[in-house]
């Protein structure tokens, strides 16, 4: 059920916006202390305001057209979307959270200045033609802020400190941040406790990294591989092997644009490599990941001289602790399963849901329902493929494919425009129309009604009552 809009001087305190709900604030309305959960939306525009919103993983706060938000906290996996005409004041950006500047073209976006005035950080971004200023709560450097494409040409800002700091490794003393580990410490592996032999380090300026896909970090979002695996977003190098189904798969091979992504660029990168007496599996954010493996062409660490001073004999050839899979059916099966675990695999809406006919037979009274809408996969690799959906009302169920062409979708920049769907189903007449459910078949993600469609369905139910 979608919460009532807040407008004309109304105030709402501590509301919770749950999955598939949208809380709209406009015309002088305001909220304080809202919690936006996974799949929920808080939309602030036309003179509305919101303060102290907590945007949780999978939640969205959208501000545009004269709306303003202040003191928003964007949790790991949450998004604050600042559209044209919207204003965001002080924002607390947690690791893994994102600020989407839809109006700032990513193709030419850069961070111009970062200045600290404890406890705040002022950030200025530009794309050659316009500037955007943000105020973040906390102390940041340009190295901690990464810019990437938001999927629609805008600029997404994320806190990337966990590229090089904060990743938790399981040791005999519990989880310890990787930057706090040292040679001689004990880490837990798939074979039990092992001593750290050496920790290699590499620190790179963004101008050196550029758009090099072999260096830019890959983010495995929390729960992407299995429930609680990883426990929070894990950032690793593209070549880093993860143990999945008993085999090693490089992180870069798993990038799908949904729950495993790769940064398009970063201001600065730092990698830590845990080297053991023999190759093994350590647990980073509860995700089984390989320790350092010296491949024939690996680039030396920037502190390689320290290793050679300790071990002048160098590194001896050794086998991997598990098979490395680079292609084939095993990899394809793993990729499909990970995609199914994505909470948000597609975008789209139910635009029309209406009764077209009602009739009776010996089995009872029935209604024929017509459903229209659109859906498009978000991962770039799937974006051109039609979305297969399951449409259900009570026990009635049909399948549909979003492959009809619509000019308005193409003009709106939604793929090729061939992403519309139409379906008809017959259901018992006593099943309320607002119980219609449309899901993406691949991962079970539920599509929401547009506001107009929701209002029409609600009106139909009131008339029926």
Coordinates of C-alpha atoms in Angstrom, one line a residue:
X1 CA 0.0 0.0 0.0
X2 CA 1.4 3.4 -1.1
X3 CA 1.5 6.0 1.8
X4 CA -0.6 9.1 1.3
X5 CA 1.2 12.1 -0.2
X6 CA 2.4 14.8 2.1
X7 CA 1.6 18.4 0.9
X8 CA 0.2 21.9 1.7
X9 CA 2.0 22.3 5.0
X10 CA 1.4 18.8 6.3
X11 CA 4.2 17.1 8.3
X12 CA 4.9 13.4 8.8
X13 CA 7.2 12.1 11.5
X14 CA 9.2 8.9 11.4
X15 CA 7.4 7.2 8.5
X16 CA 8.6 3.9 7.1
X17 CA 8.6 3.4 3.3
X18 CA 8.6 -0.3 2.6
X19 CA 9.2 -2.3 -0.6
X20 CA 7.1 -1.2 -3.7
X21 CA 5.9 1.9 -1.7
X22 CA 6.5 5.5 -2.8
X23 CA 6.1 8.4 -0.3
X24 CA 5.6 11.7 -2.2
X25 CA 6.3 15.1 -0.5
X26 CA 5.4 18.3 -2.3
X27 CA 3.8 21.8 -2.2
X28 CA 5.1 22.7 1.3
X29 CA 4.8 19.3 2.8
X30 CA 7.7 17.9 4.9
X31 CA 8.8 14.7 6.6
X32 CA 11.3 14.1 9.4
X33 CA 13.1 10.9 10.2
X34 CA 11.7 8.7 7.4
X35 CA 13.2 5.3 6.9
X36 CA 13.3 4.1 3.3
X37 CA 13.6 0.3 3.1
X38 CA 14.7 -2.0 0.2
X39 CA 12.5 -1.3 -2.8
X40 CA 10.9 1.9 -1.3
X41 CA 11.0 5.4 -2.7
X42 CA 10.8 8.8 -1.0
X43 CA 10.2 11.5 -3.7
X44 CA 10.6 15.1 -2.7
X45 CA 9.7 17.9 -5.2
X46 CA 7.7 21.1 -5.9
X47 CA 8.5 22.8 -2.6
X48 CA 8.5 19.7 -0.5
X49 CA 11.3 19.0 2.1
X50 CA 12.6 16.0 4.0
X51 CA 15.0 15.9 6.9
X52 CA 16.9 13.1 8.6
X53 CA 15.9 10.4 6.1
X54 CA 17.6 7.0 6.5
X55 CA 18.0 5.4 3.1
X56 CA 18.7 1.7 3.6
X57 CA 20.1 -0.8 1.2
X58 CA 18.0 -1.0 -1.9
X59 CA 16.0 2.2 -0.9
X60 CA 15.9 5.5 -2.9
X61 CA 15.4 9.1 -2.0
X62 CA 14.7 11.3 -5.0
X63 CA 14.8 15.1 -4.9
X64 CA 13.9 17.3 -7.9
X65 CA 12.1 20.4 -9.1
X66 CA 12.3 22.7 -6.1
X67 CA 12.4 19.9 -3.5
X68 CA 15.1 19.9 -0.8
X69 CA 16.5 17.2 1.6
X70 CA 18.8 17.7 4.6
X71 CA 20.7 15.4 6.9
X72 CA 20.1 12.3 4.7
X73 CA 22.0 9.2 5.7
X74 CA 22.7 6.9 2.7
X75 CA 23.5 3.4 3.9
X76 CA 25.4 0.7 2.1
X77 CA 23.4 -0.1 -1.1
X78 CA 21.1 3.0 -0.7
X79 CA 20.8 5.8 -3.3
X80 CA 20.1 9.6 -3.0
X81 CA 19.1 10.7 -6.5
X82 CA 19.5 14.5 -7.0
X83 CA 17.6 15.5 -10.2
X84 CA 17.4 18.8 -11.9
X85 CA 16.2 21.5 -9.6
X86 CA 16.6 19.4 -6.5
X87 CA 18.8 20.4 -3.5
X88 CA 20.6 18.1 -1.1
X89 CA 22.2 19.8 1.9
X90 CA 24.3 17.8 4.4
X91 CA 24.5 14.1 3.4
X92 CA 26.1 11.3 5.4
X93 CA 27.4 8.9 2.8
X94 CA 28.2 5.4 4.3
X95 CA 30.6 3.0 2.5
X96 CA 28.7 1.4 -0.4
X97 CA 26.0 4.2 -0.5
X98 CA 25.7 6.4 -3.5
X99 CA 24.7 9.9 -4.6
X100 CA 23.3 10.0 -8.1
X101 CA 23.7 13.3 -9.9
X102 CA 21.4 12.5 -12.9
X103 CA 21.9 16.0 -14.4
X104 CA 25.7 15.9 -14.4
X105 CA 26.9 14.0 -17.5
X106 CA 29.3 11.4 -16.5
X107 CA 31.3 11.4 -19.7
X108 CA 33.0 14.6 -18.7
X109 CA 32.5 14.7 -15.0
X110 CA 35.4 15.4 -12.6
X111 CA 35.9 16.3 -9.0
X112 CA 37.2 19.9 -9.1
X113 CA 37.8 20.6 -5.4
X114 CA 37.4 18.8 -2.0
X115 CA 37.8 21.0 1.1
X116 CA 37.3 20.0 4.8
X117 CA 35.7 22.2 7.5
X118 CA 35.4 19.7 10.3
X119 CA 33.0 17.9 10.6
X120 CA 31.9 18.7 7.0
X121 CA 33.5 18.2 3.6
X122 CA 32.6 20.5 0.6
X123 CA 32.8 18.8 -2.8
X124 CA 32.6 20.6 -6.1
X125 CA 32.1 18.6 -9.3
X126 CA 31.9 19.8 -12.9
X127 CA 31.5 18.5 -16.4
X128 CA 32.9 21.4 -18.3
X129 CA 29.6 23.2 -18.6
X130 CA 28.1 23.2 -15.2
X131 CA 29.0 22.7 -11.5
X132 CA 27.4 20.8 -8.6
X133 CA 28.3 21.4 -5.0
X134 CA 27.7 18.8 -2.2
X135 CA 28.2 19.0 1.5
X136 CA 29.1 15.6 3.1
X137 CA 29.1 14.9 6.8
X138 CA 32.6 13.6 7.8
X139 CA 36.1 14.0 6.4
X140 CA 36.7 12.9 2.9
X141 CA 39.6 13.1 0.4
X142 CA 39.2 12.9 -3.4
X143 CA 40.8 9.5 -3.2
X144 CA 37.7 8.2 -1.2
X145 CA 35.2 9.4 -3.8
X146 CA 34.7 7.4 -7.1
X147 CA 32.7 8.6 -10.0
X148 CA 30.9 6.1 -12.3
X149 CA 28.1 6.0 -14.8
X150 CA 24.7 5.7 -13.2
X151 CA 23.4 3.6 -16.1
X152 CA 21.6 6.5 -17.8
X153 CA 24.5 8.9 -18.5
X154 CA 24.5 10.7 -15.1
X155 CA 27.2 10.6 -12.5
X156 CA 27.1 8.3 -9.5
X157 CA 29.3 9.1 -6.5
X158 CA 30.3 6.4 -4.0
X159 CA 32.6 6.2 -1.0
X160 CA 35.4 3.9 -2.1
X161 CA 37.5 3.9 1.0
X162 CA 36.9 0.1 1.2
X163 CA 39.0 -0.3 -2.0
X164 CA 42.0 -0.2 0.3
X165 CA 40.8 0.2 3.9
X166 CA 38.2 -1.4 6.0
X167 CA 37.8 -4.8 4.3
X168 CA 37.4 -7.3 7.1
X169 CA 39.5 -10.5 7.1
X170 CA 38.7 -13.4 9.4
X171 CA 41.6 -14.1 11.8
X172 CA 42.1 -16.3 14.8
X173 CA 41.1 -13.2 16.8
X174 CA 38.0 -12.5 14.8
X175 CA 37.5 -10.1 11.8
X176 CA 40.3 -7.5 11.4
X177 CA 40.6 -4.7 8.8
X178 CA 43.1 -5.6 6.1
X179 CA 45.2 -2.5 6.7
X180 CA 45.7 -3.6 10.3
X181 CA 47.1 -7.0 9.4
X182 CA 50.9 -7.7 9.3
X183 CA 53.2 -10.5 8.5
X184 CA 53.1 -13.2 11.2
X185 CA 49.4 -12.7 12.0
X186 CA 47.1 -15.7 11.8
X187 CA 44.2 -15.8 9.3
X188 CA 41.6 -18.5 9.0
X189 CA 41.6 -20.4 5.7
X190 CA 39.7 -23.3 4.2
X191 CA 42.4 -25.6 5.6
X192 CA 42.4 -24.0 9.1
X193 CA 44.7 -21.2 10.5
X194 CA 47.7 -20.1 8.4
X195 CA 50.4 -17.5 9.1
X196 CA 50.6 -14.4 6.9
X197 CA 53.9 -14.6 5.1
X198 CA 53.8 -11.1 3.5
X199 CA 51.4 -8.3 2.6
X200 CA 52.0 -6.8 -0.7
X201 CA 50.8 -3.3 -1.5
X202 CA 50.0 -1.2 -4.6
X203 CA 49.0 2.4 -4.6
X204 CA 48.0 4.1 -7.9
X205 CA 46.9 7.6 -8.8
X206 CA 43.7 7.8 -10.8
X207 CA 45.6 9.5 -13.7
X208 CA 47.7 6.3 -14.0
X209 CA 44.7 3.9 -13.7
X210 CA 42.5 5.8 -16.1
X211 CA 39.8 3.5 -17.5
X212 CA 42.0 0.4 -17.3
X213 CA 39.6 -2.5 -16.7
X214 CA 42.4 -4.7 -15.6
X215 CA 43.0 -2.4 -12.6
X216 CA 39.7 -0.8 -11.7
X217 CA 38.1 -2.5 -8.7
X218 CA 35.1 -4.9 -8.8
X219 CA 32.3 -4.6 -6.2
X220 CA 30.5 -7.7 -5.1
X221 CA 27.4 -6.4 -3.3
X222 CA 26.3 -7.8 0.0
X223 CA 24.6 -11.2 -0.5
X224 CA 25.4 -11.4 -4.2
X225 CA 26.9 -14.9 -4.0
X226 CA 24.7 -16.4 -1.2
X227 CA 22.8 -15.3 1.9
X228 CA 25.4 -13.3 3.9
X229 CA 28.1 -13.8 1.3
X230 CA 29.6 -11.3 1.4
X231 CA 28.2 -9.7 4.6
X232 CA 28.7 -6.3 3.1
X233 CA 30.0 -4.9 -0.2
X234 CA 33.4 -6.4 -1.0
X235 CA 35.8 -4.5 -3.4
X236 CA 38.6 -6.6 -5.0
X237 CA 40.8 -6.3 -8.0
X238 CA 39.4 -7.8 -11.3
X239 CA 41.8 -10.7 -11.3
X240 CA 41.1 -11.7 -7.8
X241 CA 39.7 -15.3 -7.5
X242 CA 36.6 -16.0 -5.5
X243 CA 35.8 -19.6 -4.5
X244 CA 32.3 -20.5 -5.8
X245 CA 30.9 -24.0 -6.1
X246 CA 34.4 -25.4 -5.4
X247 CA 36.1 -23.5 -8.2
X248 CA 37.9 -20.2 -8.5
X249 CA 36.4 -17.5 -10.6
X250 CA 38.0 -14.1 -11.3
X251 CA 35.9 -11.2 -10.0
X252 CA 36.1 -9.5 -13.3
X253 CA 34.4 -12.4 -15.0
X254 CA 31.4 -12.0 -12.8
X255 CA 30.6 -8.3 -13.6
X256 CA 27.0 -8.2 -14.6
X257 CA 26.0 -4.5 -14.0
X258 CA 23.5 -5.5 -11.3
X259 CA 24.9 -7.0 -8.1
X260 CA 28.5 -7.2 -9.3
X261 CA 29.8 -4.1 -10.8
X262 CA 33.1 -2.4 -11.8
X263 CA 34.1 1.2 -11.2
X264 CA 34.5 3.2 -14.4
X265 CA 37.3 5.2 -12.8
X266 CA 38.6 6.3 -9.4
X267 CA 40.7 9.2 -8.1
X268 CA 43.1 6.8 -6.4
X269 CA 43.4 3.0 -5.8
X270 CA 45.2 1.0 -3.1
X271 CA 45.3 -2.8 -3.1
X272 CA 46.4 -5.1 -0.3
X273 CA 47.5 -8.7 -1.1
X274 CA 47.7 -11.3 1.6
X275 CA 50.4 -13.9 0.9
X276 CA 50.5 -17.2 2.8
X277 CA 53.0 -19.9 3.1
X278 CA 50.9 -21.8 0.5
X279 CA 48.0 -20.6 -1.7
X280 CA 44.7 -20.8 0.2
X281 CA 41.3 -19.4 0.7
X282 CA 40.8 -16.6 3.2
X283 CA 37.4 -15.0 4.3
X284 CA 36.9 -11.3 3.3
X285 CA 33.6 -10.0 4.5
X286 CA 32.6 -13.7 4.9
X287 CA 33.3 -14.3 1.2
X288 CA 35.8 -17.1 0.4
X289 CA 38.6 -15.4 -1.7
X290 CA 42.0 -16.6 -2.7
X291 CA 45.2 -15.4 -1.0
X292 CA 47.9 -14.0 -3.3
X293 CA 48.9 -16.3 -6.1
X294 CA 52.1 -15.5 -8.0
X295 CA 51.2 -15.9 -11.6
X296 CA 54.0 -15.9 -14.2
X297 CA 53.3 -12.4 -15.3
X298 CA 52.1 -10.8 -12.1
X299 CA 53.3 -7.1 -11.7
X300 CA 55.7 -6.7 -8.7
X301 CA 54.3 -5.0 -5.6
X302 CA 55.4 -1.5 -4.8
X303 CA 57.0 -2.9 -1.7
X304 CA 58.5 -5.9 -3.5
X305 CA 61.9 -5.0 -2.2
X306 CA 60.7 -5.7 1.3
X307 CA 59.7 -9.2 0.3
X308 CA 63.1 -9.9 -1.4
X309 CA 64.9 -8.7 1.7
X310 CA 63.0 -11.3 3.7
X311 CA 63.0 -14.0 1.1
X312 CA 66.0 -13.6 -1.2
X313 CA 65.2 -17.0 -2.8
X314 CA 62.0 -15.4 -4.2
X315 CA 58.8 -17.3 -4.8
X316 CA 58.6 -21.0 -5.7
X317 CA 56.1 -22.3 -8.2
X318 CA 53.1 -23.9 -6.5
X319 CA 49.7 -25.2 -7.6
X320 CA 46.5 -23.2 -7.0
X321 CA 44.4 -24.5 -4.1
X322 CA 41.4 -25.0 -6.5
X323 CA 40.7 -25.1 -10.2
X324 CA 40.5 -21.7 -12.0
X325 CA 37.5 -21.5 -14.3
X326 CA 37.6 -18.9 -17.1
X327 CA 34.8 -20.0 -19.3
X328 CA 32.3 -22.9 -20.0
X329 CA 29.1 -24.2 -18.6
X330 CA 30.3 -24.1 -15.0
X331 CA 31.0 -20.4 -15.2
X332 CA 27.7 -19.8 -17.1
X333 CA 25.7 -21.6 -14.4
X334 CA 27.4 -19.5 -11.7
X335 CA 26.7 -16.3 -13.6
X336 CA 23.0 -17.1 -13.9
X337 CA 22.6 -17.9 -10.3
X338 CA 24.3 -14.7 -9.2
X339 CA 22.0 -12.7 -11.5
X340 CA 18.9 -14.3 -9.9
X341 CA 20.1 -13.1 -6.5
X342 CA 20.1 -9.4 -7.7
X343 CA 17.4 -7.4 -5.8
X344 CA 17.0 -5.0 -8.7
X345 CA 17.6 -6.6 -12.0
X346 CA 15.2 -4.6 -14.1
X347 CA 13.4 -1.3 -14.2
X348 CA 9.8 -0.8 -15.3
X349 CA 6.2 -0.2 -14.2
X350 CA 2.7 -1.5 -14.5
X351 CA 0.9 1.3 -16.4
X352 CA -2.6 -0.2 -17.0
X353 CA -4.5 -2.9 -15.1
X354 CA -8.2 -2.9 -15.9
X355 CA -11.2 -5.2 -16.2
X356 CA -12.4 -5.6 -19.8
X357 CA -15.1 -8.2 -19.3
X358 CA -17.1 -10.0 -16.6
X359 CA -19.0 -13.3 -17.1
X360 CA -20.4 -16.3 -15.3
X361 CA -20.3 -20.0 -16.0
X362 CA -21.0 -23.2 -14.1
X363 CA -17.7 -22.7 -12.1
X364 CA -18.5 -19.2 -10.9
X365 CA -18.1 -15.5 -11.8
X366 CA -15.0 -14.4 -13.7
X367 CA -13.3 -11.2 -14.9
X368 CA -10.9 -10.7 -17.8
X369 CA -8.0 -8.4 -17.0
X370 CA -5.8 -6.4 -19.4
X371 CA -2.3 -5.5 -18.2
X372 CA 0.1 -3.1 -19.9
X373 CA 3.5 -1.8 -18.9
X374 CA 7.2 -1.9 -19.7
X375 CA 10.4 -3.5 -18.3
X376 CA 14.1 -3.4 -19.2
X377 CA 17.0 -5.3 -17.7
X378 CA 19.5 -3.0 -16.0
X379 CA 22.8 -5.0 -16.7
X380 CA 24.4 -3.7 -19.9
X381 CA 24.9 -7.3 -21.1
X382 CA 21.1 -8.0 -20.8
X383 CA 19.7 -4.5 -21.6
X384 CA 18.7 -5.4 -25.2
X385 CA 17.1 -8.7 -24.2
X386 CA 13.3 -8.8 -23.6
X387 CA 12.4 -9.3 -19.9
X388 CA 10.3 -12.4 -19.2
X389 CA 7.7 -11.8 -16.5
X390 CA 5.1 -13.7 -14.5
X391 CA 1.7 -12.0 -14.0
X392 CA -0.6 -13.2 -11.3
X393 CA -4.0 -12.3 -9.8
X394 CA -5.0 -14.8 -7.2
X395 CA -4.5 -18.2 -8.6
X396 CA -4.6 -17.0 -12.2
X397 CA -1.2 -16.7 -13.8
X398 CA 0.2 -16.0 -17.2
X399 CA 3.7 -15.2 -18.6
X400 CA 4.6 -12.2 -20.8
X401 CA 7.6 -11.0 -22.7
X402 CA 8.5 -7.2 -22.8
X403 CA 9.3 -7.0 -26.5
X404 CA 6.8 -4.6 -28.0
X405 CA 8.1 -1.4 -29.5
X406 CA 6.9 1.9 -28.2
X407 CA 8.1 5.2 -29.5
X408 CA 7.6 7.0 -26.2
X409 CA 10.0 4.6 -24.5
X410 CA 12.6 5.1 -27.2
X411 CA 12.3 8.9 -27.0
X412 CA 12.7 8.7 -23.2
X413 CA 16.0 6.9 -23.6
X414 CA 14.8 3.5 -22.4
X415 CA 16.9 1.2 -24.5
X416 CA 15.7 0.6 -28.1
X417 CA 12.1 1.2 -27.1
X418 CA 11.2 -2.5 -27.6
X419 CA 10.5 -3.1 -23.9
X420 CA 6.7 -2.9 -23.6
X421 CA 4.4 -5.7 -22.6
X422 CA 0.8 -6.5 -22.9
X423 CA -1.1 -9.5 -21.3
X424 CA -4.6 -10.7 -20.6
X425 CA -5.6 -13.1 -17.9
X426 CA -8.9 -14.5 -16.5
X427 CA -9.3 -14.5 -12.7
X428 CA -12.2 -15.1 -10.2
X429 CA -14.3 -11.9 -10.0
X430 CA -13.9 -11.7 -6.2
X431 CA -10.1 -11.2 -6.3
X432 CA -9.3 -7.5 -5.9
X433 CA -7.5 -5.9 -8.8
X434 CA -4.9 -4.3 -6.5
X435 CA -3.6 -7.8 -5.7
X436 CA -2.2 -8.0 -9.2
X437 CA 1.5 -9.0 -9.1
X438 CA 4.0 -8.7 -11.9
X439 CA 7.4 -10.2 -11.3
X440 CA 10.6 -10.5 -13.3
X441 CA 10.9 -14.2 -13.8
X442 CA 14.7 -14.3 -13.6
X443 CA 14.9 -13.1 -10.0
X444 CA 11.4 -12.6 -8.7
X445 CA 11.7 -8.8 -8.6
X446 CA 8.3 -7.1 -8.4
X447 CA 7.3 -4.3 -10.6
X448 CA 5.3 -1.4 -9.1
X449 CA 2.3 0.4 -10.4
X450 CA 2.7 3.9 -11.8
X451 CA 0.8 6.5 -9.6
X452 CA -1.9 6.8 -12.2
X453 CA -2.4 3.0 -12.5
X454 CA -2.4 2.7 -8.7
X455 CA -5.0 5.4 -8.4
X456 CA -7.2 3.7 -11.1
X457 CA -7.0 0.3 -9.4
X458 CA -7.9 1.8 -6.1
X459 CA -10.8 3.7 -7.6
X460 CA -12.1 0.4 -9.2
X461 CA -11.9 -1.4 -5.9
X462 CA -13.9 1.4 -4.1
X463 CA -16.6 1.2 -6.8
X464 CA -16.7 -2.6 -6.4
X465 CA -17.1 -2.3 -2.7

